[in-house]
Short mmCIF file of C-alpha atoms and ligand atoms in Angstrom, two decimals:
data_model
loop_
_atom_site.label_atom_id
_atom_site.label_comp_id
_atom_site.label_asym_id
_atom_site.label_seq_id
_atom_site.Cartn_x
_atom_site.Cartn_y
_atom_site.Cartn_z
CA MET A 1 28.06 22.61 -29.06
CA GLU A 2 26.50 25.81 -29.92
CA VAL A 3 23.51 24.39 -31.29
CA LEU A 4 23.02 22.34 -28.17
CA LEU A 5 23.60 25.50 -25.89
CA GLY A 6 21.15 27.41 -27.98
CA LYS A 7 18.42 24.63 -27.72
CA LEU A 8 18.99 24.37 -23.98
CA VAL A 9 18.77 28.26 -23.55
CA GLU A 10 15.94 28.81 -25.88
CA GLN A 11 13.86 25.49 -25.49
CA ASN A 12 14.89 24.53 -22.01
CA GLU A 13 15.31 21.06 -23.53
CA LEU A 14 17.95 18.46 -24.54
CA ASP A 15 17.61 14.53 -24.79
CA LYS A 16 19.77 12.11 -23.33
CA GLU A 17 22.33 11.80 -25.79
CA GLU A 18 22.39 15.59 -26.32
CA ILE A 19 23.04 16.02 -22.56
CA VAL A 20 25.93 13.16 -22.64
CA TYR A 21 27.59 14.81 -25.52
CA PHE A 22 27.40 18.27 -24.05
CA LEU A 23 29.02 16.97 -20.83
CA GLN A 24 31.58 15.10 -22.70
CA HIS A 25 32.58 18.19 -24.80
CA LEU A 26 32.25 21.09 -22.05
CA THR A 27 35.29 23.43 -22.21
CA PRO A 28 36.22 25.80 -19.71
CA ASP A 29 34.97 28.72 -21.85
CA LEU A 30 31.69 27.18 -22.51
CA LYS A 31 31.49 26.40 -18.97
CA VAL A 32 31.64 30.18 -18.07
CA ARG A 33 28.95 31.03 -20.53
CA LEU A 34 26.63 28.11 -19.16
CA PHE A 35 26.70 29.52 -15.80
CA GLU A 36 26.11 33.10 -16.99
CA LEU A 37 23.03 31.85 -18.94
CA ALA A 38 21.76 29.93 -16.05
CA GLU A 39 22.29 32.97 -13.83
CA GLN A 40 20.23 35.42 -16.25
CA ILE A 41 17.35 32.68 -16.43
CA ARG A 42 17.08 32.40 -12.87
CA LYS A 43 16.82 36.21 -12.63
CA LYS A 44 14.08 36.25 -15.11
CA HIS A 45 12.04 34.19 -12.89
CA TYR A 46 13.03 35.37 -9.24
CA ASP A 47 15.39 38.43 -9.89
CA GLU A 48 18.17 38.98 -7.61
CA SER A 49 16.32 37.49 -4.52
CA VAL A 50 18.22 34.65 -2.56
CA TYR A 51 15.37 32.97 -0.47
CA ILE A 52 16.52 31.94 3.04
CA ARG A 53 15.29 28.73 4.77
CA GLY A 54 15.97 28.08 8.45
CA LEU A 55 16.85 24.48 8.72
CA ILE A 56 16.24 22.41 11.87
CA GLU A 57 17.81 19.15 12.09
CA PHE A 58 15.82 17.48 14.61
CA SER A 59 16.68 13.85 14.78
CA ASN A 60 19.89 11.73 13.37
CA PHE A 61 18.19 8.35 13.78
CA CYS A 62 17.63 6.62 10.73
CA LYS A 63 16.31 3.38 9.86
CA GLN A 64 17.89 3.43 6.38
CA ASP A 65 21.33 2.44 5.51
CA CYS A 66 22.39 4.34 2.51
CA LEU A 67 25.88 3.50 1.56
CA TYR A 68 26.98 7.08 1.37
CA CYS A 69 25.34 8.63 4.51
CA GLY A 70 26.89 9.20 7.83
CA LEU A 71 23.53 8.78 9.38
CA ARG A 72 23.00 5.17 8.08
CA ARG A 73 21.80 2.77 10.71
CA SER A 74 24.83 0.62 10.46
CA ASN A 75 27.22 3.64 11.33
CA ALA A 76 27.56 2.53 15.23
CA THR A 77 29.89 5.60 15.84
CA ALA A 78 27.12 8.13 15.01
CA GLU A 79 26.10 9.42 18.43
CA ARG A 80 22.33 9.66 18.11
CA TYR A 81 20.11 12.39 19.34
CA ARG A 82 16.29 13.71 19.19
CA LEU A 83 15.31 17.11 20.00
CA THR A 84 12.33 17.35 22.21
CA GLU A 85 9.12 19.36 20.73
CA GLU A 86 9.90 22.37 22.98
CA GLU A 87 13.53 22.12 21.49
CA ILE A 88 12.40 22.15 18.03
CA LEU A 89 10.03 25.13 18.59
CA GLU A 90 12.70 27.12 20.42
CA CYS A 91 14.72 26.64 17.29
CA ALA A 92 11.78 27.92 15.22
CA ALA A 93 11.54 30.90 17.65
CA GLU A 94 14.88 31.81 17.38
CA GLY A 95 14.45 31.74 13.46
CA TYR A 96 11.44 33.79 13.43
CA ARG A 97 13.46 36.30 15.67
CA LEU A 98 16.01 36.41 13.00
CA GLY A 99 13.22 37.35 10.24
CA TYR A 100 13.05 33.80 8.73
CA ARG A 101 9.42 32.90 7.53
CA SER A 102 10.43 29.55 6.08
CA PHE A 103 11.56 26.50 8.01
CA VAL A 104 12.75 22.88 7.07
CA LEU A 105 12.17 20.24 9.39
CA GLN A 106 14.82 17.63 8.79
CA SER A 107 15.68 14.31 10.11
CA GLY A 108 16.69 10.82 9.20
CA GLU A 109 13.89 8.25 8.91
CA ASP A 110 12.95 8.44 12.38
CA PHE A 111 9.69 6.69 13.33
CA HIS A 112 9.89 7.81 16.77
CA PHE A 113 8.35 10.74 15.26
CA THR A 114 4.95 9.26 14.49
CA GLU A 115 2.16 10.97 12.50
CA ALA A 116 0.51 12.25 15.63
CA ARG A 117 3.60 13.93 17.01
CA LEU A 118 4.47 15.53 13.78
CA ILE A 119 1.00 16.92 13.30
CA ARG A 120 1.17 18.34 16.80
CA LEU A 121 4.46 19.92 16.02
CA VAL A 122 3.45 21.32 12.60
CA THR A 123 0.14 22.56 14.21
CA SER A 124 2.06 24.39 17.09
CA MET A 125 4.18 26.09 14.57
CA LYS A 126 1.35 27.10 12.30
CA ILE A 127 -0.49 28.53 15.37
CA ARG A 128 2.70 30.62 16.38
CA TYR A 129 3.82 31.50 12.83
CA PRO A 130 0.92 31.51 10.51
CA ASP A 131 2.84 33.72 8.09
CA ALA A 132 5.85 31.07 7.87
CA ALA A 133 6.03 27.94 5.44
CA ILE A 134 6.91 24.63 6.97
CA THR A 135 9.01 22.03 4.77
CA LEU A 136 9.20 18.47 6.10
CA SER A 137 12.44 16.60 5.08
CA ILE A 138 11.89 13.03 6.80
CA GLY A 139 11.87 10.56 4.05
CA GLU A 140 9.53 8.01 2.81
CA ARG A 141 6.31 7.60 4.64
CA SER A 142 2.75 6.41 3.72
CA GLU A 143 0.52 8.46 1.48
CA ALA A 144 -1.95 8.59 4.44
CA PHE A 145 0.99 10.15 6.52
CA TYR A 146 1.75 12.58 3.75
CA ARG A 147 -2.01 13.68 3.53
CA ALA A 148 -2.57 13.93 7.16
CA LEU A 149 0.61 16.16 7.42
CA PHE A 150 -0.40 18.34 4.51
CA ASP A 151 -3.88 18.62 6.23
CA ALA A 152 -2.01 19.93 9.31
CA GLY A 153 -0.60 22.72 7.31
CA THR A 154 2.96 21.45 5.93
CA ASP A 155 3.62 23.45 2.69
CA ARG A 156 6.53 21.68 1.16
CA TYR A 157 8.38 18.20 1.29
CA LEU A 158 11.89 17.85 0.31
CA LEU A 159 12.80 14.15 -0.87
CA ARG A 160 15.75 14.14 -3.00
CA HIS A 161 15.45 11.01 -5.64
CA GLU A 162 19.12 10.56 -5.24
CA ALA A 163 19.95 8.76 -8.46
CA ALA A 164 17.11 8.47 -11.30
CA SER A 165 18.99 5.52 -12.76
CA ARG A 166 17.42 2.30 -11.21
CA SER A 167 20.57 0.24 -11.15
CA LEU A 168 22.56 3.13 -9.47
CA TYR A 169 19.67 3.75 -6.99
CA GLN A 170 19.55 0.21 -6.01
CA SER A 171 23.25 -0.35 -5.51
CA LEU A 172 23.27 2.67 -3.14
CA HIS A 173 20.20 1.91 -1.13
CA PRO A 174 20.00 -1.54 0.12
CA GLY A 175 16.74 -2.49 1.49
CA MET A 176 14.97 0.38 -0.66
CA SER A 177 12.95 0.47 -3.53
CA TYR A 178 13.51 2.97 -6.49
CA ASP A 179 9.75 2.58 -7.40
CA ASN A 180 8.68 3.58 -4.03
CA ARG A 181 10.81 6.55 -3.93
CA VAL A 182 9.57 7.61 -7.22
CA ASN A 183 6.01 7.02 -6.05
CA CYS A 184 6.58 9.00 -3.00
CA LEU A 185 7.45 12.09 -5.01
CA ARG A 186 4.44 11.71 -7.27
CA ILE A 187 2.07 11.15 -4.41
CA LEU A 188 3.60 14.29 -2.81
CA LYS A 189 2.98 16.48 -6.04
CA ASP A 190 -0.59 15.06 -6.24
CA ILE A 191 -1.45 15.88 -2.67
CA GLY A 192 -0.28 19.60 -3.54
CA TYR A 193 2.88 19.88 -1.57
CA GLN A 194 5.59 22.20 -3.09
CA VAL A 195 8.14 19.38 -3.82
CA GLY A 196 11.91 19.10 -3.85
CA ALA A 197 13.79 16.48 -5.54
CA GLY A 198 17.62 16.21 -6.47
CA PHE A 199 20.72 14.29 -6.34
CA MET A 200 24.27 14.31 -5.47
CA VAL A 201 27.22 14.65 -8.07
CA GLY A 202 30.25 12.42 -7.85
CA LEU A 203 28.81 9.28 -6.50
CA PRO A 204 31.10 6.18 -7.15
CA GLY A 205 30.07 4.54 -10.28
CA GLN A 206 27.97 7.62 -11.61
CA THR A 207 28.47 8.32 -15.21
CA TYR A 208 27.42 11.06 -17.54
CA GLU A 209 24.55 8.89 -18.69
CA HIS A 210 23.46 8.54 -15.02
CA LEU A 211 23.74 12.63 -14.53
CA ALA A 212 21.75 12.95 -17.77
CA GLU A 213 18.95 10.77 -16.48
CA ASP A 214 18.84 12.49 -13.16
CA LEU A 215 18.49 15.83 -15.19
CA LEU A 216 15.76 14.34 -17.33
CA PHE A 217 14.11 12.82 -14.40
CA LEU A 218 13.91 16.65 -12.96
CA LYS A 219 12.55 17.88 -16.20
CA GLU A 220 9.85 15.37 -16.44
CA LEU A 221 8.75 15.47 -12.59
CA HIS A 222 8.98 19.34 -12.58
CA PRO A 223 9.45 19.75 -8.97
CA GLU A 224 9.29 23.30 -7.20
CA MET A 225 12.74 22.78 -5.59
CA ILE A 226 15.84 21.06 -6.76
CA GLY A 227 18.79 20.33 -4.45
CA ILE A 228 22.04 19.24 -6.05
CA GLY A 229 25.31 18.92 -3.95
CA PRO A 230 28.47 17.10 -4.17
CA PHE A 231 28.90 13.86 -2.59
CA ILE A 232 31.29 14.03 0.21
CA PRO A 233 32.60 10.68 1.45
CA HIS A 234 32.22 9.97 5.07
CA SER A 235 34.81 8.02 7.02
CA ALA A 236 32.37 5.45 8.70
CA THR A 237 30.48 4.49 5.55
CA PRO A 238 31.30 1.83 3.07
CA LEU A 239 32.03 4.59 0.44
CA LYS A 240 34.71 6.14 2.77
CA ASP A 241 37.59 5.53 0.07
CA ALA A 242 35.47 6.91 -2.88
CA GLN A 243 36.81 10.01 -4.46
CA GLY A 244 33.65 12.20 -3.89
CA GLY A 245 32.25 15.06 -6.14
CA THR A 246 33.66 18.44 -6.97
CA VAL A 247 32.36 21.91 -6.83
CA GLU A 248 33.10 22.30 -10.53
CA ASP A 249 31.20 19.31 -11.54
CA THR A 250 28.28 20.09 -9.20
CA LEU A 251 27.93 23.77 -10.61
CA VAL A 252 27.57 22.11 -14.20
CA MET A 253 24.78 20.12 -13.02
CA ILE A 254 23.36 23.14 -11.05
CA ALA A 255 23.34 25.33 -14.32
CA MET A 256 22.01 22.45 -16.37
CA ALA A 257 19.09 22.03 -14.01
CA ARG A 258 18.38 25.68 -13.99
CA LEU A 259 18.14 25.67 -17.91
CA LEU A 260 16.19 22.56 -18.09
CA VAL A 261 13.64 23.67 -15.27
CA PRO A 262 13.97 27.36 -15.28
CA ASP A 263 11.37 28.08 -12.60
CA ALA A 264 12.98 25.86 -9.95
CA LEU A 265 14.10 27.10 -6.50
CA MET A 266 17.50 25.76 -5.90
CA PRO A 267 19.60 25.58 -2.97
CA ALA A 268 23.22 26.48 -2.82
CA THR A 269 24.00 23.56 -0.54
CA THR A 270 25.95 23.44 2.66
CA ALA A 271 27.96 20.62 1.02
CA MET A 272 29.06 23.10 -1.72
CA GLY A 273 30.04 25.36 1.23
CA THR A 274 32.10 22.59 2.89
CA LEU A 275 34.00 21.72 -0.16
CA ASP A 276 34.91 25.41 -1.13
CA ARG A 277 34.82 28.37 1.33
CA LEU A 278 33.14 30.25 -1.69
CA GLY A 279 31.09 27.30 -2.85
CA ARG A 280 27.49 28.72 -2.17
CA GLU A 281 28.48 31.96 -3.94
CA LYS A 282 29.81 30.26 -6.95
CA ALA A 283 26.33 28.17 -6.81
CA LEU A 284 24.40 31.48 -6.75
CA ALA A 285 26.49 32.54 -10.05
CA ALA A 286 25.47 29.10 -11.60
CA GLY A 287 21.71 29.54 -11.14
CA SER A 288 20.98 28.63 -7.40
CA ASN A 289 18.68 30.85 -5.51
CA VAL A 290 18.15 29.50 -2.09
CA ILE A 291 20.27 29.20 1.02
CA MET A 292 19.47 27.08 4.01
CA PRO A 293 21.25 28.51 7.31
CA ILE A 294 21.22 25.93 10.32
CA LEU A 295 18.97 26.58 13.31
CA SER A 296 19.56 23.48 15.25
CA PRO A 297 21.03 23.97 18.59
CA LEU A 298 24.85 23.98 18.69
CA LYS A 299 25.07 20.87 20.88
CA VAL A 300 23.78 18.93 18.20
CA ARG A 301 25.12 20.46 15.09
CA GLU A 302 28.20 18.07 14.67
CA LYS A 303 26.25 15.06 15.39
CA TYR A 304 24.06 15.87 12.25
CA ALA A 305 26.81 14.33 10.11
CA LEU A 306 25.73 13.38 6.62
CA TYR A 307 29.24 13.97 5.89
CA GLU A 308 32.19 15.25 7.80
CA ASN A 309 33.61 18.78 8.42
CA LYS A 310 30.30 20.35 7.76
CA ILE A 311 30.50 24.04 7.85
CA CYS A 312 28.64 26.32 10.43
CA THR A 313 28.61 23.66 13.23
CA GLY A 314 29.92 26.09 15.61
CA ASP A 315 27.81 29.12 14.79
CA GLU A 316 25.19 30.80 16.55
CA ALA A 317 21.88 31.26 14.52
CA SER A 318 22.27 35.11 14.64
CA HIS A 319 25.87 34.73 13.47
CA CYS A 320 24.79 32.52 10.50
CA ARG A 321 22.17 35.16 9.74
CA ASN A 322 24.74 37.88 9.44
CA CYS A 323 27.10 35.89 7.68
CA ILE A 324 24.63 34.78 5.20
CA GLU A 325 23.54 38.32 4.60
CA MET A 326 26.77 39.63 4.07
CA ARG A 327 27.84 36.89 1.69
CA VAL A 328 24.75 37.16 -0.40
CA ALA A 329 25.13 40.95 -0.60
CA ALA A 330 28.73 40.73 -1.60
CA ALA A 331 27.98 38.21 -4.22
CA GLY A 332 25.45 40.85 -5.68
CA TYR A 333 22.22 39.42 -4.64
CA ARG A 334 19.54 40.41 -2.06
CA ILE A 335 18.23 38.12 0.94
CA GLU A 336 14.47 37.58 0.91
CA LEU A 337 13.16 36.46 4.13
CA SER A 338 9.51 35.86 3.23
CA ARG A 339 8.12 32.45 2.68
CA GLY A 340 9.58 32.32 -0.78
CA ASP A 341 7.14 30.14 -2.53
CA HIS A 342 7.59 28.72 -5.88
CA CYS A 343 6.69 31.47 -8.54
CA SER A 344 3.78 29.85 -9.79
CA PHE A 345 2.39 28.46 -6.37
CA ASN A 346 -1.12 28.79 -5.18
CA ARG A 347 -2.47 27.04 -2.08
CA ALA A 348 -5.94 27.02 -1.19
CA PRO A 349 -6.46 29.09 2.08
CA GLU A 350 -5.44 27.00 5.34
CA LYS A 351 -8.29 25.38 7.44
CA SER A 352 -8.57 27.06 10.43
N1 5AD B 401 27.49 13.71 1.06
C1 5AD B 401 26.77 14.63 0.32
N2 5AD B 401 25.50 14.71 0.48
C2 5AD B 401 24.89 13.62 1.14
N3 5AD B 401 23.72 13.47 1.62
C3 5AD B 401 23.49 12.16 2.16
N4 5AD B 401 24.80 11.97 2.54
C4 5AD B 401 25.60 12.69 1.79
C5 5AD B 401 27.11 12.63 1.71
N5 5AD B 401 27.78 11.76 2.24
C6 5AD B 401 22.43 13.94 0.96
C7 5AD B 401 21.40 13.21 0.37
C8 5AD B 401 20.23 13.31 1.25
C9 5AD B 401 20.46 14.95 1.65
C10 5AD B 401 19.71 15.35 3.04
O1 5AD B 401 21.91 14.83 1.85
O2 5AD B 401 21.26 13.68 -1.08
O3 5AD B 401 18.94 13.54 0.51
#
């Protein structure tokens, strides 16, 4: 185990068998060391900074039917909503007032938001807030769409790969294609987006081999951002009786991802904060360095339920700002409100 830990820290590398062996033999003591080493390496690249992204969940309509997700189209109990362009811009304005310079626009796969509508939205945001970064997280679209939105000024794109094992992926995503998912990620990278990938921990049927494949997929893709969170069963989905992931197992994956892809920006996810009051702080101490407070209007917060009992659904944006600032400071870090680009990122100047 010492040899493997050494290799992980010095070469940022392990092969599949080594990762599986490592996970099988991880003791509580070794875990503590793993988290410490992950935290050290994150500090080497991003010091004590914790980057803030204001999250705007602008539609919960979704054409996909992912078995784990509360927004799946077959969930007839989900109360669907769409924010208007004005409402979205108002959320961004509130975030900007609070000092946020990085916004994530997220939704289910909702084709009501066409290329033209989204270009208008991104363009309006860029005109109002030229010093802010815009991230889209709206699922699979065409290459032409991704290019058009990049040309409109979108800086980043989040599209978790969800499961790097083809068979596990296919079992969770009826009607979707593993190859298309991976292809979307490669196209996004080629276009020049800062790209986020990632996966859930604790999916039914997920083994150490699957998790090793997820980590190696990330290592190979080398995304700028990596989102890893526990799977939390939703009562109106086919996986309602599944066990779900634990904070502890997710922390191990966060730390491993940090060591394998040392320069990634990695959120301490809301799902971690939902399972454990201090889940996000624990993630920061295991290598995460991003927090995404929710900016969506209070009236829709509970409706954006990928899973249930999500935290912060009743809190005003300004309250979230203070709460997060306090938590981050108490954990020994410093909030960083700037765009928070990847440390090696360099985009050609925006067209005017
Ligand atoms: N529990 C935890 N995370 C979930 N996601 C979707 N459903 C759940 C769930 N039940 C994650 C997916 C998706 C991201 C936005 O949220 O990984 O990519």
